[in-house]
């Protein structure tokens, strides 16, 4: 307990020094699993830390904790002691110190860790990308339930050698898309599909980050061997090579695969480039295959795999594959396969530029005029109307960081020409006529100032702004729709927005 009291006094003084230097303090940086002990022991140590928390609040700061899961659990009752351990802290604050119950917390480290070994305890050493992605989406959904959590910084990116098993570089693009809330039609869920995000050494073989290798072993028992994996020149940049047989007298098969997240019932476009090489002797028993498994399984021998490429002769040059598929589950496996029975030539398959794109019914972009806030905090109401004006589809859609949205896929919406109406929470409606669906695109700018949502900017909106004037979140008269510019307060700047658009009427 004396250490806990010293820790509290230390951070109380440090918070003051940080504030005097012109910064907002973030106190604690509490390591994962701490404070240790029973619930009573944890609470006693937190009680000793309260002076530091009060200092953080006094200087408009926050506190921090390191949040890790050990076994990828998605059970909140289990993670209450691990990645969600901070909830124990806030239960105590709500009970004993309610004035601190909403003090912001930053999870300054997070992810998967067993005991801190750089090479054996991170997510890459004890799982794969698909498993980690699935856990991160669950983790994100839990963090969003706690408004006092500002966010988490995943450990780590940028040090693939020193902390290899923790490195999130292979899923960096996926993370960026999730954080930006980009529409699925603009996300490629294939990790390192262009093979430009590096390769790793796996048992002496060179395998692209984000991909797993499989080795089917010997094909012809007279010529034993094992598959080999190289990094080679692609189309362009780098590519993954799978060597399925060698002229030196080895007969084997193998490949790389990846399990990717998809939306069942939504069509996807799959594109890739490949080059196969070997002998033109069709009796050599060469095997060049590229395909997908709708079940998301990890068995290359699954008879249900759809092979888009299945050849016994080499292509000799780069070839392009472009097809549309329909997922039936939340996961889909991409497969490659190279092999030979009679090793009369070195047989290999190179793959590059593997991309998977959801095909939306409608994709759009909006410009929210006079708005400086985060567009990810906004949504738009979208109506798709038939030629007779009847609403064929409607819904509320989230926006990306760039104002993008999509209607993912509506199987019951026939191909044809439609009118699309779009409006924001306090923006006037715009209607785009003659949009061909599916696959249409709209791009509109919306006028700001419709606080009461009646699709025009009038004295009623002025009255609503007056009622909320001077307020910030948490105030009794706070109205988020009156914060027209998104700066977190209702002020003269919002009044200026309303004046500029006063009298405007939205389209019907």
Short mmCIF file of C-alpha atoms in Angstrom, two decimals:
data_model
loop_
_atom_site.label_atom_id
_atom_site.label_comp_id
_atom_site.label_asym_id
_atom_site.label_seq_id
_atom_site.Cartn_x
_atom_site.Cartn_y
_atom_site.Cartn_z
CA UNK A 1 0.00 0.00 0.00
CA UNK A 2 2.89 2.38 0.65
CA UNK A 3 4.02 1.89 -2.96
CA UNK A 4 0.50 2.71 -4.14
CA UNK A 5 0.46 5.89 -2.07
CA UNK A 6 3.89 6.90 -3.39
CA UNK A 7 2.68 6.21 -6.94
CA UNK A 8 -0.31 8.50 -6.36
CA UNK A 9 1.84 11.32 -4.91
CA UNK A 10 4.35 10.98 -7.77
CA UNK A 11 1.71 11.37 -10.47
CA UNK A 12 -0.04 14.16 -8.58
CA UNK A 13 3.17 16.23 -8.64
CA UNK A 14 4.07 15.22 -12.20
CA UNK A 15 0.60 16.19 -13.45
CA UNK A 16 1.13 19.69 -12.05
CA UNK A 17 4.52 20.02 -13.74
CA UNK A 18 3.06 18.80 -17.05
CA UNK A 19 0.24 21.35 -16.81
CA UNK A 20 2.67 24.16 -15.96
CA UNK A 21 4.60 23.27 -19.12
CA UNK A 22 1.44 23.93 -21.14
CA UNK A 23 0.27 20.33 -21.68
CA UNK A 24 -2.68 18.29 -20.48
CA UNK A 25 -1.46 15.47 -18.20
CA UNK A 26 -2.21 11.79 -18.73
CA UNK A 27 -1.42 10.09 -15.44
CA UNK A 28 -0.79 6.50 -14.44
CA UNK A 29 0.37 4.47 -17.44
CA UNK A 30 -0.71 1.48 -15.34
CA UNK A 31 0.77 -1.80 -16.65
CA UNK A 32 -1.52 -4.65 -17.68
CA UNK A 33 -2.88 -6.68 -14.77
CA UNK A 34 -2.37 -3.90 -12.25
CA UNK A 35 -3.22 -3.06 -9.57
CA UNK A 36 -3.00 -6.76 -8.64
CA UNK A 37 -4.95 -8.70 -6.06
CA UNK A 38 -8.56 -9.24 -5.09
CA UNK A 39 -11.30 -6.70 -5.75
CA UNK A 40 -10.82 -5.26 -2.24
CA UNK A 41 -7.06 -4.99 -2.76
CA UNK A 42 -7.51 -3.35 -6.15
CA UNK A 43 -9.93 -0.82 -4.68
CA UNK A 44 -7.60 0.00 -1.80
CA UNK A 45 -4.73 0.73 -4.19
CA UNK A 46 -6.99 2.81 -6.43
CA UNK A 47 -8.06 4.77 -3.39
CA UNK A 48 -4.42 5.68 -2.79
CA UNK A 49 -4.19 6.89 -6.41
CA UNK A 50 -7.21 9.23 -6.19
CA UNK A 51 -5.06 12.37 -5.56
CA UNK A 52 -3.41 11.82 -8.94
CA UNK A 53 -6.81 11.40 -10.59
CA UNK A 54 -8.02 14.63 -9.05
CA UNK A 55 -4.92 16.38 -10.37
CA UNK A 56 -5.63 15.00 -13.85
CA UNK A 57 -9.18 16.30 -13.67
CA UNK A 58 -8.03 19.68 -12.33
CA UNK A 59 -5.75 20.14 -15.34
CA UNK A 60 -8.29 18.82 -17.87
CA UNK A 61 -6.33 15.65 -18.41
CA UNK A 62 -6.84 11.87 -18.37
CA UNK A 63 -5.34 8.67 -17.02
CA UNK A 64 -4.02 5.62 -18.82
CA UNK A 65 -3.87 1.84 -18.62
CA UNK A 66 -2.33 -0.97 -20.67
CA UNK A 67 -5.07 -3.26 -21.95
CA UNK A 68 -4.23 -6.75 -23.24
CA UNK A 69 -6.04 -10.03 -23.76
CA UNK A 70 -4.19 -13.29 -23.22
CA UNK A 71 -6.25 -15.81 -25.19
CA UNK A 72 -8.35 -13.81 -27.68
CA UNK A 73 -11.38 -14.20 -25.43
CA UNK A 74 -14.59 -12.42 -26.44
CA UNK A 75 -16.33 -13.15 -23.15
CA UNK A 76 -16.76 -9.87 -21.23
CA UNK A 77 -16.79 -11.79 -17.95
CA UNK A 78 -13.32 -13.18 -18.71
CA UNK A 79 -11.93 -9.99 -20.22
CA UNK A 80 -13.18 -8.07 -17.16
CA UNK A 81 -9.86 -9.15 -15.63
CA UNK A 82 -7.73 -8.51 -18.72
CA UNK A 83 -8.46 -6.19 -21.67
CA UNK A 84 -11.54 -4.72 -19.93
CA UNK A 85 -9.96 -4.58 -16.47
CA UNK A 86 -10.39 -0.81 -16.42
CA UNK A 87 -14.13 -1.39 -15.81
CA UNK A 88 -13.24 -2.56 -12.29
CA UNK A 89 -11.66 0.86 -11.73
CA UNK A 90 -14.72 2.78 -12.90
CA UNK A 91 -17.10 0.62 -10.86
CA UNK A 92 -15.10 1.73 -7.80
CA UNK A 93 -15.12 5.40 -8.86
CA UNK A 94 -18.86 5.43 -9.48
CA UNK A 95 -19.41 4.04 -6.00
CA UNK A 96 -16.84 6.04 -3.98
CA UNK A 97 -15.86 9.07 -6.09
CA UNK A 98 -18.68 9.85 -8.54
CA UNK A 99 -17.06 13.16 -9.49
CA UNK A 100 -14.26 11.12 -11.10
CA UNK A 101 -16.52 8.52 -12.74
CA UNK A 102 -16.25 10.18 -16.18
CA UNK A 103 -12.55 11.04 -16.08
CA UNK A 104 -11.26 10.19 -19.58
CA UNK A 105 -8.98 7.18 -19.95
CA UNK A 106 -6.52 6.45 -22.76
CA UNK A 107 -5.50 2.82 -23.23
CA UNK A 108 -1.90 3.63 -24.11
CA UNK A 109 -1.08 0.02 -24.98
CA UNK A 110 -3.33 -2.78 -26.12
CA UNK A 111 -3.58 -6.00 -28.09
CA UNK A 112 -2.75 -9.66 -27.49
CA UNK A 113 0.03 -10.62 -25.06
CA UNK A 114 0.73 -13.59 -22.86
CA UNK A 115 3.91 -12.70 -20.97
CA UNK A 116 5.70 -10.00 -22.93
CA UNK A 117 8.10 -12.12 -24.99
CA UNK A 118 8.73 -10.16 -28.22
CA UNK A 119 8.87 -13.28 -30.40
CA UNK A 120 6.41 -15.73 -28.88
CA UNK A 121 3.62 -13.91 -27.04
CA UNK A 122 2.07 -11.45 -29.51
CA UNK A 123 -0.87 -12.01 -31.86
CA UNK A 124 1.22 -13.24 -34.80
CA UNK A 125 2.87 -15.99 -32.76
CA UNK A 126 -0.37 -17.30 -31.24
CA UNK A 127 -2.93 -16.76 -33.98
CA UNK A 128 -3.35 -15.33 -37.44
CA UNK A 129 -4.60 -12.11 -38.99
CA UNK A 130 -8.20 -13.30 -39.29
CA UNK A 131 -8.31 -14.28 -35.62
CA UNK A 132 -6.78 -10.98 -34.53
CA UNK A 133 -9.09 -8.93 -36.75
CA UNK A 134 -12.14 -10.70 -35.37
CA UNK A 135 -10.98 -10.06 -31.80
CA UNK A 136 -10.20 -6.40 -32.53
CA UNK A 137 -13.70 -5.82 -33.91
CA UNK A 138 -15.18 -7.33 -30.74
CA UNK A 139 -12.79 -5.29 -28.57
CA UNK A 140 -13.73 -2.10 -30.41
CA UNK A 141 -17.43 -2.83 -29.88
CA UNK A 142 -16.80 -3.16 -26.13
CA UNK A 143 -14.73 0.02 -25.87
CA UNK A 144 -17.53 1.95 -27.57
CA UNK A 145 -19.83 1.00 -24.68
CA UNK A 146 -17.66 3.02 -22.29
CA UNK A 147 -17.86 6.75 -23.12
CA UNK A 148 -14.94 7.60 -20.84
CA UNK A 149 -12.54 5.58 -23.05
CA UNK A 150 -10.90 7.87 -25.59
CA UNK A 151 -9.24 5.03 -27.50
CA UNK A 152 -6.47 2.46 -27.56
CA UNK A 153 -3.02 2.46 -29.14
CA UNK A 154 -2.16 -1.01 -30.41
CA UNK A 155 1.33 -2.21 -29.63
CA UNK A 156 3.22 -2.09 -31.97
CA UNK A 157 4.03 -1.02 -35.54
CA UNK A 158 7.41 -0.19 -37.06
CA UNK A 159 9.68 -2.69 -35.30
CA UNK A 160 9.22 -6.02 -37.12
CA UNK A 161 12.52 -7.45 -35.90
CA UNK A 162 12.60 -6.50 -32.21
CA UNK A 163 8.90 -7.11 -31.54
CA UNK A 164 7.99 -9.35 -34.47
CA UNK A 165 5.01 -11.15 -32.93
CA UNK A 166 3.32 -7.87 -31.96
CA UNK A 167 3.84 -6.02 -35.25
CA UNK A 168 0.52 -4.87 -36.78
CA UNK A 169 2.07 -3.85 -40.13
CA UNK A 170 0.42 -6.80 -41.97
CA UNK A 171 -3.05 -5.47 -41.06
CA UNK A 172 -2.17 -1.77 -41.29
CA UNK A 173 -4.40 -1.02 -44.30
CA UNK A 174 -7.30 -2.92 -42.73
CA UNK A 175 -6.87 -0.92 -39.52
CA UNK A 176 -6.79 2.35 -41.46
CA UNK A 177 -10.02 1.43 -43.27
CA UNK A 178 -11.79 0.46 -40.05
CA UNK A 179 -10.68 3.61 -38.23
CA UNK A 180 -11.74 5.78 -41.18
CA UNK A 181 -15.07 3.88 -41.35
CA UNK A 182 -14.58 3.50 -45.09
CA UNK A 183 -17.38 1.79 -47.04
CA UNK A 184 -16.75 -1.90 -47.67
CA UNK A 185 -16.76 -1.29 -51.42
CA UNK A 186 -13.61 0.81 -50.89
CA UNK A 187 -11.89 -1.72 -48.62
CA UNK A 188 -9.80 -4.61 -49.83
CA UNK A 189 -10.05 -7.16 -46.98
CA UNK A 190 -7.11 -9.11 -48.42
CA UNK A 191 -4.07 -8.35 -46.30
CA UNK A 192 -0.92 -7.61 -48.27
CA UNK A 193 -2.66 -8.64 -51.48
CA UNK A 194 -0.18 -6.61 -53.51
CA UNK A 195 2.72 -8.20 -51.57
CA UNK A 196 4.28 -4.81 -50.86
CA UNK A 197 3.93 -4.98 -47.05
CA UNK A 198 6.88 -7.26 -46.55
CA UNK A 199 7.69 -10.94 -46.12
CA UNK A 200 8.68 -13.08 -43.15
CA UNK A 201 10.90 -16.08 -42.62
CA UNK A 202 8.88 -19.18 -41.74
CA UNK A 203 11.03 -22.27 -41.14
CA UNK A 204 13.53 -21.07 -43.70
CA UNK A 205 10.90 -20.11 -46.31
CA UNK A 206 9.93 -16.58 -47.39
CA UNK A 207 6.19 -16.02 -46.95
CA UNK A 208 4.34 -12.73 -47.41
CA UNK A 209 3.09 -11.00 -44.28
CA UNK A 210 -0.58 -11.72 -43.72
CA UNK A 211 -0.45 -15.04 -45.58
CA UNK A 212 0.00 -18.60 -44.29
CA UNK A 213 1.78 -21.38 -46.14
CA UNK A 214 0.66 -24.96 -46.55
CA UNK A 215 2.91 -27.84 -47.57
CA UNK A 216 1.17 -30.87 -49.04
CA UNK A 217 4.36 -32.88 -48.98
CA UNK A 218 5.52 -35.44 -51.53
CA UNK A 219 3.40 -36.09 -54.63
CA UNK A 220 5.56 -38.81 -56.18
CA UNK A 221 7.22 -40.99 -53.53
CA UNK A 222 10.10 -41.68 -55.93
CA UNK A 223 11.08 -38.03 -55.72
CA UNK A 224 10.58 -36.73 -52.14
CA UNK A 225 10.77 -33.04 -51.26
CA UNK A 226 8.87 -30.12 -49.80
CA UNK A 227 7.38 -26.90 -51.16
CA UNK A 228 9.44 -23.71 -51.24
CA UNK A 229 8.37 -20.09 -51.00
CA UNK A 230 10.20 -17.05 -52.36
CA UNK A 231 9.80 -13.31 -52.77
CA UNK A 232 10.17 -12.43 -56.46
CA UNK A 233 9.48 -9.58 -58.88
CA UNK A 234 5.76 -9.04 -59.47
CA UNK A 235 3.48 -7.11 -61.77
CA UNK A 236 4.83 -4.70 -60.59
CA UNK A 237 6.73 -4.64 -57.28
CA UNK A 238 6.93 -7.92 -55.35
CA UNK A 239 5.06 -11.19 -55.72
CA UNK A 240 4.78 -14.49 -53.87
CA UNK A 241 6.33 -17.51 -55.58
CA UNK A 242 5.32 -21.07 -54.70
CA UNK A 243 7.73 -23.68 -56.01
CA UNK A 244 5.93 -26.98 -56.47
CA UNK A 245 8.73 -29.09 -57.93
CA UNK A 246 12.37 -28.91 -58.91
CA UNK A 247 14.25 -30.26 -61.88
CA UNK A 248 16.83 -31.46 -59.40
CA UNK A 249 14.42 -34.31 -58.70
CA UNK A 250 11.86 -33.28 -56.10
CA UNK A 251 8.11 -33.76 -56.45
CA UNK A 252 5.83 -31.90 -54.04
CA UNK A 253 2.93 -29.45 -53.75
CA UNK A 254 2.05 -26.46 -51.59
CA UNK A 255 0.80 -22.91 -51.59
CA UNK A 256 -0.22 -19.88 -49.55
CA UNK A 257 -3.69 -19.03 -48.30
CA UNK A 258 -5.51 -16.33 -46.37
CA UNK A 259 -8.85 -16.24 -44.53
CA UNK A 260 -10.53 -12.85 -45.11
CA UNK A 261 -13.64 -11.23 -43.57
CA UNK A 262 -16.60 -10.72 -45.93
CA UNK A 263 -20.31 -9.96 -45.74
CA UNK A 264 -22.51 -12.97 -46.55
CA UNK A 265 -25.05 -12.39 -49.28
CA UNK A 266 -23.12 -9.45 -50.79
CA UNK A 267 -21.44 -9.97 -54.19
CA UNK A 268 -17.69 -9.37 -54.36
CA UNK A 269 -15.37 -8.80 -57.27
CA UNK A 270 -12.16 -10.84 -57.04
CA UNK A 271 -9.16 -9.79 -59.12
CA UNK A 272 -5.62 -11.16 -59.22
CA UNK A 273 -2.59 -11.67 -61.45
CA UNK A 274 -0.61 -14.88 -61.78
CA UNK A 275 2.24 -16.40 -63.73
CA UNK A 276 2.96 -20.13 -63.86
CA UNK A 277 6.08 -21.78 -65.19
CA UNK A 278 7.30 -25.32 -65.76
CA UNK A 279 7.28 -27.79 -68.62
CA UNK A 280 4.98 -27.97 -71.63
CA UNK A 281 4.86 -31.75 -71.24
CA UNK A 282 1.23 -32.31 -70.19
CA UNK A 283 2.16 -35.77 -68.89
CA UNK A 284 4.35 -34.33 -66.12
CA UNK A 285 1.39 -33.99 -63.76
CA UNK A 286 1.80 -30.28 -63.09
CA UNK A 287 -0.71 -28.56 -60.80
CA UNK A 288 -1.44 -24.82 -61.01
CA UNK A 289 -4.49 -23.74 -59.01
CA UNK A 290 -5.97 -20.54 -57.59
CA UNK A 291 -9.38 -20.45 -55.95
CA UNK A 292 -11.55 -19.71 -52.95
CA UNK A 293 -13.44 -21.57 -50.22
CA UNK A 294 -16.79 -20.02 -49.27
CA UNK A 295 -16.76 -21.80 -45.90
CA UNK A 296 -13.63 -20.00 -44.71
CA UNK A 297 -11.94 -23.35 -44.06
CA UNK A 298 -8.21 -24.07 -43.95
CA UNK A 299 -8.06 -27.46 -45.68
CA UNK A 300 -6.63 -27.21 -49.23
CA UNK A 301 -8.12 -30.63 -50.02
CA UNK A 302 -11.70 -29.47 -49.38
CA UNK A 303 -13.70 -30.63 -52.44
CA UNK A 304 -15.90 -27.54 -52.17
CA UNK A 305 -13.08 -25.14 -53.06
CA UNK A 306 -13.89 -23.26 -56.27
CA UNK A 307 -10.77 -23.30 -58.47
CA UNK A 308 -10.73 -20.31 -60.81
CA UNK A 309 -7.41 -21.46 -62.22
CA UNK A 310 -6.83 -25.20 -62.58
CA UNK A 311 -4.22 -26.02 -65.19
CA UNK A 312 -1.62 -28.66 -65.97
CA UNK A 313 0.36 -26.47 -68.37
CA UNK A 314 2.16 -23.23 -67.49
CA UNK A 315 0.91 -19.82 -68.58
CA UNK A 316 4.42 -18.55 -69.31
CA UNK A 317 3.28 -14.93 -68.95
CA UNK A 318 1.30 -12.90 -66.45
CA UNK A 319 -2.44 -13.56 -66.65
CA UNK A 320 -5.34 -11.63 -65.08
CA UNK A 321 -8.33 -13.16 -63.31
CA UNK A 322 -11.52 -11.12 -62.76
CA UNK A 323 -14.65 -12.76 -61.37
CA UNK A 324 -17.66 -12.13 -59.13
CA UNK A 325 -18.46 -14.38 -56.16
CA UNK A 326 -21.15 -14.45 -53.46
CA UNK A 327 -19.98 -15.24 -49.89
CA UNK A 328 -22.19 -17.49 -47.80
CA UNK A 329 -20.48 -16.89 -44.44
CA UNK A 330 -18.52 -14.16 -42.70
CA UNK A 331 -15.18 -15.63 -43.78
CA UNK A 332 -13.74 -16.67 -47.13
CA UNK A 333 -10.42 -18.40 -47.82
CA UNK A 334 -8.22 -17.56 -50.79
CA UNK A 335 -6.08 -20.47 -51.99
CA UNK A 336 -3.04 -20.99 -54.21
CA UNK A 337 -1.58 -24.37 -55.21
CA UNK A 338 1.53 -25.45 -57.11
CA UNK A 339 2.82 -28.99 -57.60
CA UNK A 340 4.20 -31.61 -60.00
CA UNK A 341 4.28 -35.43 -60.15
CA UNK A 342 7.24 -36.03 -62.49
CA UNK A 343 9.91 -33.43 -61.61
CA UNK A 344 11.28 -32.89 -65.12
CA UNK A 345 11.17 -29.09 -64.69
CA UNK A 346 11.19 -26.53 -61.93
CA UNK A 347 7.50 -25.74 -61.46
CA UNK A 348 6.29 -22.58 -59.79
CA UNK A 349 3.32 -20.24 -59.44
CA UNK A 350 3.69 -16.49 -58.87
CA UNK A 351 0.71 -14.49 -57.56
CA UNK A 352 0.25 -10.74 -57.21
CA UNK A 353 -2.35 -7.94 -56.89
CA UNK A 354 -5.03 -10.00 -55.14
CA UNK A 355 -8.01 -7.77 -54.36
CA UNK A 356 -11.57 -8.37 -53.20
CA UNK A 357 -14.17 -5.59 -53.49
CA UNK A 358 -17.76 -5.59 -52.29
CA UNK A 359 -20.17 -4.55 -55.05
CA UNK A 360 -22.61 -2.01 -53.56
CA UNK A 361 -26.05 -1.08 -54.77
CA UNK A 362 -25.13 2.58 -54.29
CA UNK A 363 -22.01 4.46 -53.28
CA UNK A 364 -21.96 8.13 -52.39
CA UNK A 365 -20.01 11.02 -50.99
CA UNK A 366 -21.40 14.09 -49.22
CA UNK A 367 -19.80 17.40 -48.38
CA UNK A 368 -21.20 18.71 -45.11
CA UNK A 369 -21.03 22.45 -45.58
CA UNK A 370 -19.85 24.73 -42.76
CA UNK A 371 -18.78 21.75 -40.64
CA UNK A 372 -15.38 21.33 -39.01
CA UNK A 373 -16.18 18.27 -36.87
CA UNK A 374 -15.44 14.59 -37.48
CA UNK A 375 -17.69 13.34 -40.28
CA UNK A 376 -17.51 9.85 -38.74
CA UNK A 377 -19.76 11.22 -35.99
CA UNK A 378 -22.43 12.01 -38.56
CA UNK A 379 -24.84 9.93 -40.61
CA UNK A 380 -27.16 10.61 -43.54
CA UNK A 381 -30.71 9.56 -44.29
CA UNK A 382 -30.88 8.04 -47.78
CA UNK A 383 -33.96 7.22 -49.84
CA UNK A 384 -33.91 5.34 -53.14
CA UNK A 385 -37.06 6.18 -55.10
CA UNK A 386 -38.55 4.54 -58.14
CA UNK A 387 -39.72 6.45 -61.22
CA UNK A 388 -43.14 7.01 -59.67
CA UNK A 389 -41.62 8.58 -56.55
CA UNK A 390 -42.35 5.53 -54.38
CA UNK A 391 -39.59 4.81 -51.85
CA UNK A 392 -37.98 1.50 -52.80
CA UNK A 393 -35.36 1.60 -50.02
CA UNK A 394 -34.44 3.92 -47.17
CA UNK A 395 -32.06 3.88 -44.26
CA UNK A 396 -29.64 5.81 -42.06
CA UNK A 397 -26.03 5.33 -43.16
CA UNK A 398 -22.78 6.20 -41.35
CA UNK A 399 -20.18 8.40 -43.02
CA UNK A 400 -16.48 7.78 -43.42
CA UNK A 401 -13.77 10.26 -42.55
CA UNK A 402 -14.10 11.53 -46.14
CA UNK A 403 -17.90 11.70 -46.11
CA UNK A 404 -18.40 8.43 -48.01
CA UNK A 405 -21.36 6.09 -47.57
CA UNK A 406 -22.81 3.06 -49.28
CA UNK A 407 -25.94 0.98 -49.59
CA UNK A 408 -24.11 -2.34 -49.46
CA UNK A 409 -26.38 -4.61 -51.47
CA UNK A 410 -30.11 -4.95 -51.90
CA UNK A 411 -31.05 -8.12 -53.75
CA UNK A 412 -34.71 -7.06 -53.91
CA UNK A 413 -33.95 -3.81 -55.73
CA UNK A 414 -34.24 -4.46 -59.49
CA UNK A 415 -31.70 -3.03 -61.88
CA UNK A 416 -32.90 0.31 -63.19
CA UNK A 417 -32.87 4.10 -62.92
CA UNK A 418 -33.73 5.67 -59.55
CA UNK A 419 -33.80 9.02 -57.77
CA UNK A 420 -31.67 9.28 -54.61
CA UNK A 421 -32.55 11.68 -51.76
CA UNK A 422 -29.90 12.49 -49.13
CA UNK A 423 -30.14 14.60 -45.97
CA UNK A 424 -28.08 15.04 -42.80
CA UNK A 425 -29.03 15.57 -39.16
CA UNK A 426 -29.06 19.36 -39.60
CA UNK A 427 -28.44 19.63 -43.34
CA UNK A 428 -31.07 20.20 -46.03
CA UNK A 429 -32.07 17.41 -48.38
CA UNK A 430 -30.66 17.05 -51.89
CA UNK A 431 -32.15 14.81 -54.59
CA UNK A 432 -30.07 13.29 -57.40
CA UNK A 433 -32.17 12.14 -60.34
CA UNK A 434 -31.50 9.37 -62.84
CA UNK A 435 -29.06 7.15 -60.94
CA UNK A 436 -28.46 3.73 -62.52
CA UNK A 437 -28.44 0.94 -59.93
CA UNK A 438 -26.77 -1.26 -58.90
CA UNK A 439 -23.31 0.26 -58.98
CA UNK A 440 -24.37 3.93 -59.08
CA UNK A 441 -22.43 6.82 -57.55
CA UNK A 442 -23.70 10.15 -56.18
CA UNK A 443 -21.70 13.15 -54.95
CA UNK A 444 -23.54 16.06 -53.29
CA UNK A 445 -22.94 19.05 -51.04
CA UNK A 446 -25.53 19.66 -48.30
CA UNK A 447 -26.54 23.05 -46.89
CA UNK A 448 -26.31 23.44 -43.11
CA UNK A 449 -28.74 25.03 -40.62
CA UNK A 450 -31.84 22.79 -40.42
CA UNK A 451 -31.77 22.35 -36.63
CA UNK A 452 -35.39 21.20 -36.26
CA UNK A 453 -35.27 18.79 -39.20
CA UNK A 454 -38.18 20.21 -41.21
CA UNK A 455 -36.03 20.58 -44.38
CA UNK A 456 -35.87 24.38 -44.34
CA UNK A 457 -33.91 27.01 -42.44
CA UNK A 458 -36.39 29.32 -40.68
CA UNK A 459 -37.13 31.20 -37.49
CA UNK A 460 -37.89 27.86 -35.83
CA UNK A 461 -34.24 26.90 -36.29
CA UNK A 462 -33.20 30.31 -34.96
CA UNK A 463 -35.33 29.69 -31.89
CA UNK A 464 -33.73 26.27 -31.33
CA UNK A 465 -30.28 27.83 -31.60
CA UNK A 466 -31.18 30.56 -29.09
CA UNK A 467 -32.38 27.93 -26.60
CA UNK A 468 -29.08 26.06 -26.86
CA UNK A 469 -26.83 29.09 -27.15
CA UNK A 470 -23.72 28.95 -24.98
CA UNK A 471 -24.14 25.24 -24.19
CA UNK A 472 -21.62 22.40 -24.37
CA UNK A 473 -22.17 18.64 -24.08
CA UNK A 474 -23.55 17.80 -20.65
CA UNK A 475 -25.42 21.06 -20.17
CA UNK A 476 -29.17 20.85 -19.64
CA UNK A 477 -29.88 22.95 -22.75
CA UNK A 478 -27.35 21.19 -24.98
CA UNK A 479 -28.70 20.37 -28.45
CA UNK A 480 -26.17 18.61 -30.72
CA UNK A 481 -28.10 19.68 -33.81
CA UNK A 482 -27.58 23.34 -32.86
CA UNK A 483 -23.80 22.82 -32.89
CA UNK A 484 -23.85 23.46 -36.62
CA UNK A 485 -20.08 23.73 -37.11
CA UNK A 486 -19.26 20.69 -34.95
CA UNK A 487 -16.82 22.41 -32.60
CA UNK A 488 -18.49 21.12 -29.41
CA UNK A 489 -20.31 24.29 -28.37
CA UNK A 490 -23.20 26.44 -29.57
CA UNK A 491 -21.76 29.88 -30.26
CA UNK A 492 -21.75 32.87 -32.60
CA UNK A 493 -20.04 30.72 -35.22
CA UNK A 494 -23.16 28.54 -35.39
CA UNK A 495 -25.30 31.67 -35.57
CA UNK A 496 -23.21 32.75 -38.58
CA UNK A 497 -23.87 29.43 -40.34
CA UNK A 498 -27.61 29.81 -39.79
CA UNK A 499 -27.61 33.39 -41.07
CA UNK A 500 -25.77 32.41 -44.28
CA UNK A 501 -28.33 29.72 -45.10
CA UNK A 502 -31.42 31.42 -43.69
CA UNK A 503 -34.44 30.96 -45.96
CA UNK A 504 -33.05 27.96 -47.85
CA UNK A 505 -35.41 25.05 -48.47
CA UNK A 506 -34.31 21.48 -49.13
CA UNK A 507 -35.28 19.55 -52.24
CA UNK A 508 -38.21 17.17 -52.07
#
